[in-house]
Short mmCIF file of C-alpha atoms in Angstrom, two decimals:
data_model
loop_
_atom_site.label_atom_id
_atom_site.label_comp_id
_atom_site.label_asym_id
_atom_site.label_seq_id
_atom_site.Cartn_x
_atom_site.Cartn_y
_atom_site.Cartn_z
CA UNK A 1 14.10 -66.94 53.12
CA UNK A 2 15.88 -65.45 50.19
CA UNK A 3 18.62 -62.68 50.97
CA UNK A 4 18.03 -60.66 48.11
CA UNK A 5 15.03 -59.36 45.92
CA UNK A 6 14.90 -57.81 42.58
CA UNK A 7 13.13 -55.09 42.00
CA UNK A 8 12.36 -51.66 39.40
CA UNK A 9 15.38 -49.58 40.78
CA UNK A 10 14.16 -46.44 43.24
CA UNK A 11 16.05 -42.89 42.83
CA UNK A 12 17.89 -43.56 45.58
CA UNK A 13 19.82 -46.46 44.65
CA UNK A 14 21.83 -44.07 42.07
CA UNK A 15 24.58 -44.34 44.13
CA UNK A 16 25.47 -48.26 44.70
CA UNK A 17 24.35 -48.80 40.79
CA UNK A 18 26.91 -46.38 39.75
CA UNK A 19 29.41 -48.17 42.23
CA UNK A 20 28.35 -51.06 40.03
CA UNK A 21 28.71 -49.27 36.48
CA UNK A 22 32.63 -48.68 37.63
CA UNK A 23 32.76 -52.35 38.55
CA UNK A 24 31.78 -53.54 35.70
CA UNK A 25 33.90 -50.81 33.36
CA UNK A 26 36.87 -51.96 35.44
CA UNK A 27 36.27 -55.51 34.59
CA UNK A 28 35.58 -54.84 30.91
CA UNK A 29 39.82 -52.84 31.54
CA UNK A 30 37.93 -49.57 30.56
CA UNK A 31 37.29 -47.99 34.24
CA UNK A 32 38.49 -44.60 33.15
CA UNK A 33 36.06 -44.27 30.53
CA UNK A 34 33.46 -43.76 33.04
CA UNK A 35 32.05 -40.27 32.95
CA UNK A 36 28.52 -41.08 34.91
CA UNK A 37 27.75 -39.21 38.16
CA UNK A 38 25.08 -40.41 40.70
CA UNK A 39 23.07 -36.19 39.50
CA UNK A 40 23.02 -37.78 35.81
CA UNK A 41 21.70 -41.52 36.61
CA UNK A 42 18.98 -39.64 38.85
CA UNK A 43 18.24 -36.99 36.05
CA UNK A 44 17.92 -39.53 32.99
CA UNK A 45 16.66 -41.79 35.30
CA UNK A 46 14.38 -40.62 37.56
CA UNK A 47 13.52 -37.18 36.25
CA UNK A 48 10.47 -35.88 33.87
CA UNK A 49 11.68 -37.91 30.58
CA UNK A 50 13.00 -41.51 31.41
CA UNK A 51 15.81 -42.19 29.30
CA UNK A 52 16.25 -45.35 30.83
CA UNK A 53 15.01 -48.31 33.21
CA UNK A 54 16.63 -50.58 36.03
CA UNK A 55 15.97 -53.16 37.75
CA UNK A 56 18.38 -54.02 40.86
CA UNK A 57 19.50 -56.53 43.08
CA UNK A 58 19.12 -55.70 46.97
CA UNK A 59 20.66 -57.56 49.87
CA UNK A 60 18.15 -58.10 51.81
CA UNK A 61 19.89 -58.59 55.05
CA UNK A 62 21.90 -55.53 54.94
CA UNK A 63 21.68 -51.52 55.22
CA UNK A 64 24.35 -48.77 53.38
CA UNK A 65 25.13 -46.42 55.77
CA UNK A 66 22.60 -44.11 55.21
CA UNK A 67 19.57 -46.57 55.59
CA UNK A 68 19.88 -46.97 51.60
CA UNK A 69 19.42 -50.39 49.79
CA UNK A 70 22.79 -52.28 48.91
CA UNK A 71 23.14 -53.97 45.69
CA UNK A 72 24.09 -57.17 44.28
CA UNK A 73 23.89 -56.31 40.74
CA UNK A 74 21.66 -54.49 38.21
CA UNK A 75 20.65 -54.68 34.83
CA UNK A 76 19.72 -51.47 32.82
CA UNK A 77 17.97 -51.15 29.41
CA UNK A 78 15.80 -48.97 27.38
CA UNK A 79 13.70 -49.46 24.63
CA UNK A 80 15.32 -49.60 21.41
CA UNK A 81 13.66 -49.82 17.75
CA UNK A 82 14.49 -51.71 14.46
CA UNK A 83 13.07 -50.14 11.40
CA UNK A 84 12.36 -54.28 10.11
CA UNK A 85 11.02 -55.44 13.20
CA UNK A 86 9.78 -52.77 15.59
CA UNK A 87 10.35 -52.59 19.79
CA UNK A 88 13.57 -53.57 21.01
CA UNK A 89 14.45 -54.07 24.73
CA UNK A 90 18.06 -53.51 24.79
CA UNK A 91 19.83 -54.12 27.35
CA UNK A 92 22.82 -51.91 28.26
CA UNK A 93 24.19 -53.32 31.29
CA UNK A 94 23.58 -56.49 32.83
CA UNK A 95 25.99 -56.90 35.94
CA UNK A 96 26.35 -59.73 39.07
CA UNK A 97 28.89 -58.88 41.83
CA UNK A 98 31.67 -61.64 41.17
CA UNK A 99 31.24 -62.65 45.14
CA UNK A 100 27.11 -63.29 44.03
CA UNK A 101 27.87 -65.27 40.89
CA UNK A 102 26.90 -68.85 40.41
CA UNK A 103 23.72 -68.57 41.98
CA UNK A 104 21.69 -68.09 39.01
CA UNK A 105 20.96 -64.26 39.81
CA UNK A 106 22.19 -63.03 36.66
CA UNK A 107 19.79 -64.89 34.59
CA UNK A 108 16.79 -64.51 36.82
CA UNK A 109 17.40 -60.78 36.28
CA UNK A 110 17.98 -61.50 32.39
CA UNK A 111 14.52 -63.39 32.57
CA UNK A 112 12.67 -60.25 34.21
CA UNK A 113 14.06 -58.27 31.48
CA UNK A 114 13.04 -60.63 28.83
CA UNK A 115 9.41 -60.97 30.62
CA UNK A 116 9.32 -56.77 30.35
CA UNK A 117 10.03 -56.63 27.09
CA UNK A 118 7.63 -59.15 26.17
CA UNK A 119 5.12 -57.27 28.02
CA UNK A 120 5.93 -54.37 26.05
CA UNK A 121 5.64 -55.72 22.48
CA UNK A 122 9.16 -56.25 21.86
CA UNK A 123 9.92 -58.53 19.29
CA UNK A 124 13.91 -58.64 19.87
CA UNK A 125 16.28 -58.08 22.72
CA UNK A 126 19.26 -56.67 21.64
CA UNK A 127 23.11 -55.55 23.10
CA UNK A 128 26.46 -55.68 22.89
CA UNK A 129 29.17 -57.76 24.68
CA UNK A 130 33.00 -57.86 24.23
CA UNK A 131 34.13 -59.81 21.76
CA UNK A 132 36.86 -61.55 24.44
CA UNK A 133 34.51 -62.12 26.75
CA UNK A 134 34.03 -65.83 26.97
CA UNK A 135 31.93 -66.24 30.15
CA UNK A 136 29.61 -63.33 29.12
CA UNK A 137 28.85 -64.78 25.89
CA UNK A 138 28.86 -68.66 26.85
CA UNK A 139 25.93 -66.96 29.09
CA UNK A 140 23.82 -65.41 26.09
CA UNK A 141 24.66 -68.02 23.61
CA UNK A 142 23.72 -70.94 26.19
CA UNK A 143 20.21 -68.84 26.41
CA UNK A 144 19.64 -68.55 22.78
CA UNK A 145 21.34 -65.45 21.69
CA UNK A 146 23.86 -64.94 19.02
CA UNK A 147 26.48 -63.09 17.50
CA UNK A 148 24.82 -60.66 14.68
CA UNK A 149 28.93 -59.11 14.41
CA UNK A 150 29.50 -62.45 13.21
CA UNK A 151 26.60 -63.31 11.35
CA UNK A 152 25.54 -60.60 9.59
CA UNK A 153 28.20 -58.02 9.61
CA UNK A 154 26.78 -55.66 11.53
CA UNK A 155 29.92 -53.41 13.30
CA UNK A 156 29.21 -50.48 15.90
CA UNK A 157 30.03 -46.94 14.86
CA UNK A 158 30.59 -43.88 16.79
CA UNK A 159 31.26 -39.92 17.18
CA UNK A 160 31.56 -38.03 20.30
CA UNK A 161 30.24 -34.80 21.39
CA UNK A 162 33.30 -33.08 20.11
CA UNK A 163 32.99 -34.84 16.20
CA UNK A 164 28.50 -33.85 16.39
CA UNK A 165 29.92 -30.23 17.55
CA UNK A 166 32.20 -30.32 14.40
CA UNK A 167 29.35 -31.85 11.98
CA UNK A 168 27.08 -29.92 13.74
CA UNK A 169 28.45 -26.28 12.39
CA UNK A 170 29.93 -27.20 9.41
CA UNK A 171 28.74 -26.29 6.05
CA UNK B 1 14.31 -22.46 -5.01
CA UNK B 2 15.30 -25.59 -3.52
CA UNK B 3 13.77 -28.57 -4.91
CA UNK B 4 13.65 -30.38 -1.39
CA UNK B 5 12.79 -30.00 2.15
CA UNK B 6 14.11 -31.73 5.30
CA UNK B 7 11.26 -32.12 8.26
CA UNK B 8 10.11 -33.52 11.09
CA UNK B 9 7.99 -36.90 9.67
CA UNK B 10 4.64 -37.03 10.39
CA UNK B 11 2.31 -39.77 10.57
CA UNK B 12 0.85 -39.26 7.11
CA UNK B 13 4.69 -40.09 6.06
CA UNK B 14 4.47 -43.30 7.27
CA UNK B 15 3.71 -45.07 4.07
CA UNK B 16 6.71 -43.40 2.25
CA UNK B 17 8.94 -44.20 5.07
CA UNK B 18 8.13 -47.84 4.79
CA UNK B 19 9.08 -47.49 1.11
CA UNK B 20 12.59 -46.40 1.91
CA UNK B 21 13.10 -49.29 4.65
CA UNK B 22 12.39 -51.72 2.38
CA UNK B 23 14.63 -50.28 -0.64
CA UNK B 24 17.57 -49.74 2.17
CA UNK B 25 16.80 -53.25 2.98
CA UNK B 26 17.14 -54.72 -0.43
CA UNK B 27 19.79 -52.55 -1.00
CA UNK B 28 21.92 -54.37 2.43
CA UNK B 29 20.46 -58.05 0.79
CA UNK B 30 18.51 -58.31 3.41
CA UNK B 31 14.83 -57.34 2.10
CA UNK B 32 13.20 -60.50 3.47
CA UNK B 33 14.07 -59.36 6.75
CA UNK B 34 11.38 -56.60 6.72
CA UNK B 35 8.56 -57.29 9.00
CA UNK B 36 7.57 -53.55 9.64
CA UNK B 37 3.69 -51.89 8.74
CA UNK B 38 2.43 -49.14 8.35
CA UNK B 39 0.41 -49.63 11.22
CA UNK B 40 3.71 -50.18 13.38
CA UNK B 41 5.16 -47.33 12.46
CA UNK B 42 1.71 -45.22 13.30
CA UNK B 43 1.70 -46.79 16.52
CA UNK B 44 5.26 -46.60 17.91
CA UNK B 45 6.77 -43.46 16.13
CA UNK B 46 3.27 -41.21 16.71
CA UNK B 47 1.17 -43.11 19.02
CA UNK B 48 0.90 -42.10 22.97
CA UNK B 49 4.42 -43.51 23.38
CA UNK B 50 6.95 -42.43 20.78
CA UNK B 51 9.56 -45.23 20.58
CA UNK B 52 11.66 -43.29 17.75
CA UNK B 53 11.77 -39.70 15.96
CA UNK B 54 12.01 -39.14 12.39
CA UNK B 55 13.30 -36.57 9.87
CA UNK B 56 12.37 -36.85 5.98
CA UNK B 57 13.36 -35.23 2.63
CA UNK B 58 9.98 -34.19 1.11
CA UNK B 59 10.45 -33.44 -2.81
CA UNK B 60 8.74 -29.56 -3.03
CA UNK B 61 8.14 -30.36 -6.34
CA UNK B 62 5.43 -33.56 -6.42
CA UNK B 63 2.54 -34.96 -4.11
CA UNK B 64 1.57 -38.66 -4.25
CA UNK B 65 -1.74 -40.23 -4.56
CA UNK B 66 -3.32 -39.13 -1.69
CA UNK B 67 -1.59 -35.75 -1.82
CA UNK B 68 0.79 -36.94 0.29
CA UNK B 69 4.26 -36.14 0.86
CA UNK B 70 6.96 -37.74 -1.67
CA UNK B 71 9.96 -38.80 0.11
CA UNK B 72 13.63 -38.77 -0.96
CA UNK B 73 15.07 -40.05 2.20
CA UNK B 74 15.14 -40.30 5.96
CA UNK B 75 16.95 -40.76 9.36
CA UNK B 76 15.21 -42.42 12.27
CA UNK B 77 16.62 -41.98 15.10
CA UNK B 78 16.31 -42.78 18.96
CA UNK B 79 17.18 -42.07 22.35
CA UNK B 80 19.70 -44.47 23.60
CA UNK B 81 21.60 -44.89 26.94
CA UNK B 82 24.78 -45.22 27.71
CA UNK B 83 26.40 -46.07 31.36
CA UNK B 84 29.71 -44.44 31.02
CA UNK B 85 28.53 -41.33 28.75
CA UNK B 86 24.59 -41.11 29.53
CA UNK B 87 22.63 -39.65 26.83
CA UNK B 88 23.27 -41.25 22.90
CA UNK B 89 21.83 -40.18 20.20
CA UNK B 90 20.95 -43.28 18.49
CA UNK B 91 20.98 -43.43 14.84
CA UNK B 92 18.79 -46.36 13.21
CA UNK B 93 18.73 -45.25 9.73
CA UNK B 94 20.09 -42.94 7.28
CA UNK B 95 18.88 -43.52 3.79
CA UNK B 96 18.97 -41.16 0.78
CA UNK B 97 17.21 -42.73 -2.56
CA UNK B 98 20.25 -43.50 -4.91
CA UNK B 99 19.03 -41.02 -7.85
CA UNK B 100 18.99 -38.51 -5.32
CA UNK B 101 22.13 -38.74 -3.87
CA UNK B 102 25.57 -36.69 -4.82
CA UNK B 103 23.66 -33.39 -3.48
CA UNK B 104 24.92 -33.28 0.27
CA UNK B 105 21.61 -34.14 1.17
CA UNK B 106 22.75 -37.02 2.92
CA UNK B 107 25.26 -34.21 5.47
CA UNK B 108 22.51 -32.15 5.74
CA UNK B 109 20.24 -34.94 7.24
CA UNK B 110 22.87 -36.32 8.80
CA UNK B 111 24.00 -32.66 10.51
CA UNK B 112 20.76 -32.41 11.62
CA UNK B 113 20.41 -35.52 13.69
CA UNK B 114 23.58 -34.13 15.45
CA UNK B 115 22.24 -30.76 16.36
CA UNK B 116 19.58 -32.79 17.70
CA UNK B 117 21.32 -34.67 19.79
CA UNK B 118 23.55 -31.59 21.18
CA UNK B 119 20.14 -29.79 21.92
CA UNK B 120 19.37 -32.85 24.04
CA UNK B 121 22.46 -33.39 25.77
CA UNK B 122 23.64 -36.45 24.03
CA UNK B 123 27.15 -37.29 24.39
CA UNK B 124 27.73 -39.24 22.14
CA UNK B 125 26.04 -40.67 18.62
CA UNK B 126 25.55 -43.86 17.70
CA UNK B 127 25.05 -46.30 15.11
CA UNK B 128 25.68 -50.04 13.21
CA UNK B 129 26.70 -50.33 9.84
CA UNK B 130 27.62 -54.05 7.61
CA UNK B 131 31.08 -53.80 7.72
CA UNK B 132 31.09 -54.64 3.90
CA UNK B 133 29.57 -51.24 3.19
CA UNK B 134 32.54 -48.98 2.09
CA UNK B 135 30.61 -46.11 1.14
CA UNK B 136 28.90 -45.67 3.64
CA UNK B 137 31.62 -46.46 6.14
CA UNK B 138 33.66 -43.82 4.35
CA UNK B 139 31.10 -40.95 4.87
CA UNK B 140 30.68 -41.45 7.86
CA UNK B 141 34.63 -41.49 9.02
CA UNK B 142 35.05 -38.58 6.82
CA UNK B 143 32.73 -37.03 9.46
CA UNK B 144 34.76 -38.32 12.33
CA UNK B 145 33.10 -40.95 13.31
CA UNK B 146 35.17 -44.47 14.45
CA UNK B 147 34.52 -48.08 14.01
CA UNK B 148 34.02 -49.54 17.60
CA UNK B 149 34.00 -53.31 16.66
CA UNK B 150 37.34 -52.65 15.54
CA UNK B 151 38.44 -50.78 17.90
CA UNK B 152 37.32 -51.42 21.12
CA UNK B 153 35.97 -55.10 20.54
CA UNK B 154 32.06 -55.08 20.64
CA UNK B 155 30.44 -57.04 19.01
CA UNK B 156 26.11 -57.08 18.72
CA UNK B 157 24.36 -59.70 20.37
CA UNK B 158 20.69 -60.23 19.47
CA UNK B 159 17.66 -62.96 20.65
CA UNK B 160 14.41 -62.41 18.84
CA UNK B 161 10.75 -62.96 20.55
CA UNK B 162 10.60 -66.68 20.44
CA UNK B 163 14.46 -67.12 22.31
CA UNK B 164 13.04 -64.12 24.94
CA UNK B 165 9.76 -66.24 25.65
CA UNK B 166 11.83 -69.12 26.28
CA UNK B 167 13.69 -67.53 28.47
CA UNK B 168 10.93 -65.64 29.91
CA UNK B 169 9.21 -68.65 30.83
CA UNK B 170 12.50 -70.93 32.23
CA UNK B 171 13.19 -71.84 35.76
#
């Protein structure tokens, strides 16, 4: 029998996915940009407007300590949208534990998310990876994807809260 | 009297919206890349489901065919996720027509997507731009905004439908 399932995450897994968001930040050597709590993955989450999806790995032979699932990995998306092509499943986060790898988890959980967005009339999947990240993108590349950066030009571009505040008052 | 008026779209828009994809389209050489409708846009920006939101510039001054709304430009805009920040205001498009431009309506729109996002709790804004585009990478890092490509090293990964079916249907 399998030791693990995947399945649509549950409210109370907010905890061990977040332990997995600062495993994954620490890999990527940006662990203290993490500003998540466990009240704002159950809020945008779980509360009255989704702002995102999950679905998790769970050890199936194993409890946390307060009868809660523990988790293998997770990947987390939302739908996007492209003004030339419509839906977009994008996926923010797709994450193994390094102890779990090499099983073929990671892309049976990058299949389920391809299968939902199908479902949904998606008609891309879409994210972004480090560009020094050579076992992350031999991954995506070996399943088809490819590097719009590269191909297209395309670069990302951001402001923080403090630079919308600023553009947000000004005249 | 101001000769313009910046809205919430509605679906009656939709036609005039499409207009302004494709001519921001042609304008990024890429115009064969369009494969939105009208219908599309009905359905996902005003349908049961709203995948994006959209603010126009209606001309005060003209009606089209139908009586319709004339358009000058748009943003379309999204809610996106983010696991170290949480809620993104995601910015698909900004577009102003190019005789319309050198007004400020451009800030305006732009300010107003950022308000937006504050009222919603978005941390952060969000965005792509061709990295060839100097005007428009200068207006928007005369607003504070950064080039994350560059900066940080991400880089957009994309698969369309026929790479996700693949994968959706591999062992």
């Amino acid at each position: 029998m399998a030791d693990y399932k995947i399945r649509q995450a549950v409210e109370s897994d907010c905890e061990e996915i977040l332990r997995l968001i600062q495993e994954l930040a620490d890999f990527e050597k940006m662990g203290d940009k993490v500003d998540m709590t466990v009240e704002m993955l159950r809020r945008d989450g779980f509360g009255e407007q989704k702002f995102f999806q999950c679905l998790v790995v769970e050890d199936t032979t194993a409890k946390g300590a307060e009868g809660t699932a523990v988790l293998w990995g997770y990947a987390l998306y939302y739908y996007a949208y492209s003004t030339w092509s419509g839906r977009v499943m994008y996926l923010e986060d797709l994450y193994i534990s390094p102890d779990k790898r090499g099983r073929g988890i990671g892309t049976k959980v990058f299949q389920q998310v391809a299968q939902i967005g199908i479902a949904n009339d998606c008609t891309r999947m879409q994210w972004v990876a480090l560009n020094w990240n050579k076992s992350a993108i031999d991954f995506y590349k070996a399943r088809g994807a490819w590097d719009l950066t590269e191909s297209e030009k395309w670069n990302v571009f951001r402001m923080d809260r403090p630079e919308m505040e600023q553009l947000a008052k000004s005249d």
